[in-house]
Short mmCIF file of C-alpha atoms in Angstrom, two decimals:
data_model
loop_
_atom_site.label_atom_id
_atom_site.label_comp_id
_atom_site.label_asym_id
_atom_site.label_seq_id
_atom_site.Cartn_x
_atom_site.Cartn_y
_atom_site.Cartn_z
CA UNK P 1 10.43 -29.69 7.37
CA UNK P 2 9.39 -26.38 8.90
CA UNK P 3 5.50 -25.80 9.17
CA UNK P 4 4.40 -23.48 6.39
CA UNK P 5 2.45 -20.54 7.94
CA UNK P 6 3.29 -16.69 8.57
CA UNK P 7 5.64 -15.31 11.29
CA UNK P 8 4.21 -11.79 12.24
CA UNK P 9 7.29 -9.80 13.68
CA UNK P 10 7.67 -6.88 15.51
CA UNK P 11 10.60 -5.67 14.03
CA UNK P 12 12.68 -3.31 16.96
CA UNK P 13 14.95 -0.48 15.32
CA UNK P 14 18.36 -0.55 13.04
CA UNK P 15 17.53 -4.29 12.07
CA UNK P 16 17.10 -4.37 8.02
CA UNK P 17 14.50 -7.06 6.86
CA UNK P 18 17.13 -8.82 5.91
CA UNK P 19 18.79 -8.87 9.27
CA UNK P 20 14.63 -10.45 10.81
CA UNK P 21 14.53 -12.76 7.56
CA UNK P 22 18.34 -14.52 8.89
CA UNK P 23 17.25 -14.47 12.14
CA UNK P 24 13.67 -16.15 11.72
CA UNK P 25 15.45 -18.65 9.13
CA UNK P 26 17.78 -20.07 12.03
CA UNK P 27 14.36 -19.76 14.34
CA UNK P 28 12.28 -22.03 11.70
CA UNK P 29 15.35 -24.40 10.36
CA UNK P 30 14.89 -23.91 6.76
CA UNK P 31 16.38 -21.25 4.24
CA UNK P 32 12.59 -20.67 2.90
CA UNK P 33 11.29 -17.57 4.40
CA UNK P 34 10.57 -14.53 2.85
CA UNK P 35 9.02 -11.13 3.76
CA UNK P 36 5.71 -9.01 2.98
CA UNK P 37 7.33 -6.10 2.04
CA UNK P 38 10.51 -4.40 3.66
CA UNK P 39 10.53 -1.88 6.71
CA UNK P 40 13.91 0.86 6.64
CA UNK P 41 15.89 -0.09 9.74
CA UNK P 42 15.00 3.21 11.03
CA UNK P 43 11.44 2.06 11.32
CA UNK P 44 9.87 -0.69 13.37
CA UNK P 45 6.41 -2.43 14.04
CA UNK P 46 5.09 -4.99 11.65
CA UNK P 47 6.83 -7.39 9.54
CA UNK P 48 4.56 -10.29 7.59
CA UNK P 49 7.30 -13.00 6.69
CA UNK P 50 6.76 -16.57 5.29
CA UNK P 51 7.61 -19.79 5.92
CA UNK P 52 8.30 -22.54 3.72
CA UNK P 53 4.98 -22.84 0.81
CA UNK P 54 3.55 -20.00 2.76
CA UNK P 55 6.29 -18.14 0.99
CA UNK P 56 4.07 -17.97 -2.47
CA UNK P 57 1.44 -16.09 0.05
CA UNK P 58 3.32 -13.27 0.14
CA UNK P 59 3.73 -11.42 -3.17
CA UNK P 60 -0.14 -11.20 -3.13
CA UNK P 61 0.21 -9.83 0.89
CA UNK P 62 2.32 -6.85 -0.99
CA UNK P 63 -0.75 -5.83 -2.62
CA UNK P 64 -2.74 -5.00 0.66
CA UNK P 65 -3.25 -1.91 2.61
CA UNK P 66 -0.95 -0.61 5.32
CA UNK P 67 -0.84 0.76 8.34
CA UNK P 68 1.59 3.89 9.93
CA UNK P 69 2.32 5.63 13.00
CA UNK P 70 4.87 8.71 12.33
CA UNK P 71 6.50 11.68 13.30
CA UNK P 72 7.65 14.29 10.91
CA UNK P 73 9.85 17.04 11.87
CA UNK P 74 9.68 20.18 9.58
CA UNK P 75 11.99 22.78 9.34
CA UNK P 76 15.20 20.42 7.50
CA UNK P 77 15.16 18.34 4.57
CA UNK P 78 17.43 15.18 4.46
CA UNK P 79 19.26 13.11 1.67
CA UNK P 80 17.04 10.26 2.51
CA UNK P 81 14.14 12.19 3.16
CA UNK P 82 14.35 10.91 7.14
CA UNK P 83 16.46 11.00 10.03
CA UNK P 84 19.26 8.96 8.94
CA UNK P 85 20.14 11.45 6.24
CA UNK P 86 22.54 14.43 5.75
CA UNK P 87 21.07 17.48 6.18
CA UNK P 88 20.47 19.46 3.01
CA UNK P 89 18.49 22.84 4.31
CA UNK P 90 16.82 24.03 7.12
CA UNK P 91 14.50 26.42 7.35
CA UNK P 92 12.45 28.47 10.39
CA UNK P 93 8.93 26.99 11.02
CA UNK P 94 7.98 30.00 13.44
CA UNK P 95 6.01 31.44 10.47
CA UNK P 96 3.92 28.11 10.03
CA UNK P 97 0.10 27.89 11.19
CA UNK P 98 -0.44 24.23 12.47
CA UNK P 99 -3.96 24.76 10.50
CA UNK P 100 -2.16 25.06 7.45
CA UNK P 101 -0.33 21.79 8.26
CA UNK P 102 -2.67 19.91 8.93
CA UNK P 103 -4.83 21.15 5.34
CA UNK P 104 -2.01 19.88 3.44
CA UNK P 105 -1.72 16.95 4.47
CA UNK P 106 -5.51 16.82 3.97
CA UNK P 107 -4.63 17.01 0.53
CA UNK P 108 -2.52 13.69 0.77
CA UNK P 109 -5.84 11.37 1.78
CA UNK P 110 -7.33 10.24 -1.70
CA UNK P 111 -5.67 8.66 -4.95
CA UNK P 112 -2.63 10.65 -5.22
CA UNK P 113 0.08 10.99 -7.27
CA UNK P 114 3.64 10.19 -5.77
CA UNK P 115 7.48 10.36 -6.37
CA UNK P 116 8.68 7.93 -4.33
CA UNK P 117 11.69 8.72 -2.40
CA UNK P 118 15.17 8.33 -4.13
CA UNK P 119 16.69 5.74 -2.03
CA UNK P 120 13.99 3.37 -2.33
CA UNK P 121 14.20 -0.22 -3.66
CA UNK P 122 12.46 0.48 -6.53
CA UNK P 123 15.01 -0.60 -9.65
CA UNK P 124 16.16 1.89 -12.04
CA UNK P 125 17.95 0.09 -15.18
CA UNK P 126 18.15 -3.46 -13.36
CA UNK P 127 20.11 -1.54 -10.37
CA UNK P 128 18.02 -0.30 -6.87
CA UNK P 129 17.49 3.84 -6.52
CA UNK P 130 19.13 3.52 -3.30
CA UNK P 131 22.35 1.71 -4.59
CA UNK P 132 22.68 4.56 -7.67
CA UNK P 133 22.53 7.42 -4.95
CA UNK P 134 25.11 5.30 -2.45
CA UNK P 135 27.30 5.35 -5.77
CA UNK P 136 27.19 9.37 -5.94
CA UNK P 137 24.22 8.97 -8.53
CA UNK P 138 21.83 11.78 -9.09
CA UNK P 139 18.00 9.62 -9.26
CA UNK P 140 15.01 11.23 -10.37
CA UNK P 141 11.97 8.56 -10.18
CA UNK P 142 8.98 9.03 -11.65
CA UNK P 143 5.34 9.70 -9.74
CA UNK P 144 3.82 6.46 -9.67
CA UNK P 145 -0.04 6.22 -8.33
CA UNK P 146 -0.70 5.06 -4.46
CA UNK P 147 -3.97 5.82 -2.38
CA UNK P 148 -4.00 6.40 1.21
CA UNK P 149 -7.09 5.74 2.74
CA UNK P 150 -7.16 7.90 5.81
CA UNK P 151 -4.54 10.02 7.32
CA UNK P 152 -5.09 11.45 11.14
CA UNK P 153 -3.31 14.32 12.15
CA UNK P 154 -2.89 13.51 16.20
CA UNK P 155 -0.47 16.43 17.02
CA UNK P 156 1.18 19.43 15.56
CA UNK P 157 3.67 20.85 17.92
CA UNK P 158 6.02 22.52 15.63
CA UNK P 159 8.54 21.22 14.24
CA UNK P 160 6.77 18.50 14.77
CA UNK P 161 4.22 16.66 13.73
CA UNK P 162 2.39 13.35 14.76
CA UNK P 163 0.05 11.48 12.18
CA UNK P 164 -1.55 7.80 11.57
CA UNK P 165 -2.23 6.48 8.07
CA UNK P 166 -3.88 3.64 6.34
CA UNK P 167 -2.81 3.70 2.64
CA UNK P 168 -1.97 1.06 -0.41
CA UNK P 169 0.95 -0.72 -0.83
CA UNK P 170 3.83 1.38 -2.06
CA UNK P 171 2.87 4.41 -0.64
CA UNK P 172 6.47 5.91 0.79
CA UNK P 173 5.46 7.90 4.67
CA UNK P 174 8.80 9.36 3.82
CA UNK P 175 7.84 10.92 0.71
CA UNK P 176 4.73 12.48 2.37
CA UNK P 177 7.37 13.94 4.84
CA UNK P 178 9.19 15.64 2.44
CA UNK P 179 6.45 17.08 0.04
CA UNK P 180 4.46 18.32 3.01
CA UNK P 181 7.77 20.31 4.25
CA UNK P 182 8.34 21.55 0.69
CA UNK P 183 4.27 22.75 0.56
CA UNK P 184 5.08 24.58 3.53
CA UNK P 185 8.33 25.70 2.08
CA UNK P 186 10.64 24.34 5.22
CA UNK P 187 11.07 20.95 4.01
CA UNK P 188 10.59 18.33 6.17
CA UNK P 189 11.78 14.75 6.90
CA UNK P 190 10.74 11.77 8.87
CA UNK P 191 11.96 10.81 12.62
CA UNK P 192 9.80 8.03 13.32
CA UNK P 193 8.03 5.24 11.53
CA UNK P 194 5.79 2.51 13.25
CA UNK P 195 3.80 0.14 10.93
CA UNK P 196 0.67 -0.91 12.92
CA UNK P 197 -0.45 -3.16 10.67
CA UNK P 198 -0.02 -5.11 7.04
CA UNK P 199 -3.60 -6.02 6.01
CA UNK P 200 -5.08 -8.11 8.91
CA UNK P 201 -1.80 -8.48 10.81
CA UNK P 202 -1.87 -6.06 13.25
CA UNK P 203 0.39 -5.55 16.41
CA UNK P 204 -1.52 -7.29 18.37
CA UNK P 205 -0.70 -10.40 16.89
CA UNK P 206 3.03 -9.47 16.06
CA UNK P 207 5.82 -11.02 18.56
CA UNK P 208 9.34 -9.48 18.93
CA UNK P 209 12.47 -11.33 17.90
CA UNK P 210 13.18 -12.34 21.53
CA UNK P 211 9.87 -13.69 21.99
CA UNK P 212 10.18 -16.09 18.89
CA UNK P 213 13.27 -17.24 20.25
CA UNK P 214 11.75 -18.11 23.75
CA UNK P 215 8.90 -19.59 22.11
CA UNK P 216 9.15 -19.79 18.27
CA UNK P 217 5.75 -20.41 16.05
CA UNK P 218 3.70 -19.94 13.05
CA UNK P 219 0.28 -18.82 11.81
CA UNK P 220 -1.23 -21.62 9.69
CA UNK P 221 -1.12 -21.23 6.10
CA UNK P 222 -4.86 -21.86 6.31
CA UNK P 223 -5.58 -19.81 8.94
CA UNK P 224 -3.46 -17.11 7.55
CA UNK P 225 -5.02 -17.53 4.25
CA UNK P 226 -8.44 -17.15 5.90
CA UNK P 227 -7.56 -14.21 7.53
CA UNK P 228 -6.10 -12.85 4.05
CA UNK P 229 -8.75 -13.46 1.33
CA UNK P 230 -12.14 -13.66 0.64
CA UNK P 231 -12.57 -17.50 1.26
CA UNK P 232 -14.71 -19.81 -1.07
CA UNK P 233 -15.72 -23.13 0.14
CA UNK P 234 -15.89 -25.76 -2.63
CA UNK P 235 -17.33 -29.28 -2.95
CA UNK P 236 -15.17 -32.23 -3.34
CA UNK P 237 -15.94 -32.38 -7.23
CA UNK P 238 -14.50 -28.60 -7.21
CA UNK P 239 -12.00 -29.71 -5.15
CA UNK P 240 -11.17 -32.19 -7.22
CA UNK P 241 -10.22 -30.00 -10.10
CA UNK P 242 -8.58 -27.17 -7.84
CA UNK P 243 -5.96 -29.93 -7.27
CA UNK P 244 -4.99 -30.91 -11.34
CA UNK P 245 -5.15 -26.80 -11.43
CA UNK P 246 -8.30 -26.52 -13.66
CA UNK P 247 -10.19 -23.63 -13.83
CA UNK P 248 -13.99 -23.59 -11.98
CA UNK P 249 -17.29 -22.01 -13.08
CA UNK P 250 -17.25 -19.91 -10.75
CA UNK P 251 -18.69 -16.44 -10.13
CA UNK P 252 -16.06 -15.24 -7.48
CA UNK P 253 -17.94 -12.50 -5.00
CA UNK P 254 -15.09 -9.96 -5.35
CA UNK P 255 -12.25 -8.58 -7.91
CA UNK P 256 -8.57 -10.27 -6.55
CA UNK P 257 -7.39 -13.74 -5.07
CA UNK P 258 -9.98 -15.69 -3.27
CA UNK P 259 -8.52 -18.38 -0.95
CA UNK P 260 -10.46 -21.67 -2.06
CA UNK P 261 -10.79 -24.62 0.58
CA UNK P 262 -11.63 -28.18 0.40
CA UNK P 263 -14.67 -29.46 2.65
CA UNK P 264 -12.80 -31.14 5.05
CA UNK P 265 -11.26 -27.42 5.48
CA UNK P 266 -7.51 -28.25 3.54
CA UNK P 267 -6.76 -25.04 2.06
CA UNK P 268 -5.99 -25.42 -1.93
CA UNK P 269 -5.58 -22.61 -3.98
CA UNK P 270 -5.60 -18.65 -4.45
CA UNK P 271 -7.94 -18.23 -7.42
CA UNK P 272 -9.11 -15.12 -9.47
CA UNK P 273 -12.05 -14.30 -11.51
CA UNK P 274 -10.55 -14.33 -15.53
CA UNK P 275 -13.70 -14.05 -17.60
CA UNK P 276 -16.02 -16.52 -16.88
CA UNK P 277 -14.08 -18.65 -15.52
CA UNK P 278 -12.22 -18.88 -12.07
CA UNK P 279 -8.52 -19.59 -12.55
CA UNK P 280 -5.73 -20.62 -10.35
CA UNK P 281 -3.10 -17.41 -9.15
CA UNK P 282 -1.19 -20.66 -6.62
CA UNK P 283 -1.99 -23.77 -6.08
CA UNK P 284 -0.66 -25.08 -2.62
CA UNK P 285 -1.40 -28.84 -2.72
#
């Protein structure tokens, strides 16, 4: 069997995360491994996958904060709101003050409000947004609430403009893209897409798909789960009752999945605070 820990890719342009997850399986010899979230082909940087029980990891990863490097170009707006759209309408920017630019997107930093974009994976009556516009569908999703934590405007040399973000999960860079072009009334659409980090995986620890196949490894579930979570360190009574998954009376420190641990440093269980009680979200042993 396959060591259970996290691969941390750094996914190069027009693969799919589909296209990394096939590739990684072959890498780890097993058909468990799943992803952290999907990046567009178009985009590259990081991609958090899992391997074997480090698979249940990851639909608590999806609820961390992310990291972006982009470039949008105003002046055109796209069917897909970036680069590998059609063309819809273009407009002049010559009239457009970069200080204006870069107070709207001002506006963006904050809890926001946000349409995601309509070819998204996001389901619409059991079927994905992006599949209903492939079929000739007209999709009109509805705002849903994302926060991005800081946005850095590093250039604006018209059309284009470079920026770095840190925002929540499900926050769509393309959709900020296309509602700063239409603030500006030019439209706008994104040309280049980076992820610098998912929670604590960053690029520095991310290896390309050529380097995993010269030299092919994992991050630890445990490490990876100390890197992850607030970590609680138990006694071996606790321990004891983390393994028949029984709740603990516990006061956990913080709101969300702590990563408990054994004391000979086995990692156990995610656990969350439910009333007074601590109760198991996975158990891994």
């Amino acid at each position: 069997m396959a060591e259970s820990g996290l691969v941390v890719v750094d996914k190069s342009a027009g693969l799919t995360s589909h296209d990394v997850v096939a590739r990684v399986r072959r890498l780890a010899g097993t058909r468990k491994v799943g992803h952290a979230g999907t990046l567009d082909p178009m985009a590259t940087g990081v991609l958090v996958l899992g391997v074997e029980r480090a698979t249940r990891l990851l639909g608590h990863l999806m609820l961390t904060e992310k990291a972006y490097d982009a470039t949008i170009r105003l002046g055109a707006s796209t069917t897909t709101d970036d680069a590998e759209g059609e063309v819809t309408a273009t407009a002049a920017t010559d009239g457009v003050d970069p200080d204006d630019v870069r107070d709207r997107l001002a506006r963006f930093v904050g809890d926001i409000e946000q349409v995601p974009t309509a070819v998204s994976a996001i389901k619409v009556d059991g079927k994905r947004a992006y599949a209903r516009v492939r079929d000739g569908e007209q999709v009109e999703l509805k705002a849903r609430p994302v926060t991005v934590h800081e946005l850095v405007v590093h250039d604006v040399a018209l059309p284009d403009v470079r920026i770095s973000l840190r925002c929540s999960s499900g926050t769509y860079v393309r959709a900020i893209a296309r509602d700063l072009g239409a603030a500006l009334g030019v439209g706008g659409h994104l040309t280049a897409l980076r992820r610098t980090a998912v929670g604590p995986f960053d690029l520095a620890v991310a290896r390309t798909l050529e380097q995993l196949t010269d030299d092919f490894g994992v991050v630890p579930i445990a490490d990876a789960a100390r890197a992850s979570f607030p970590v609680v360190d138990l006694d071996d009574e606790q321990a004891a009752h983390v393994r028949f998954g029984r709740g603990l009376d516990l006061a956990l420190p913080a709101a969300g999945p702590h990563a408990v641990f054994a004391p000979d440093g086995t990692f156990l269980a995610l656990y969350e605070q439910r009333g007074a009680q601590a109760r198991p979200v996975a158990v891994f042993v």
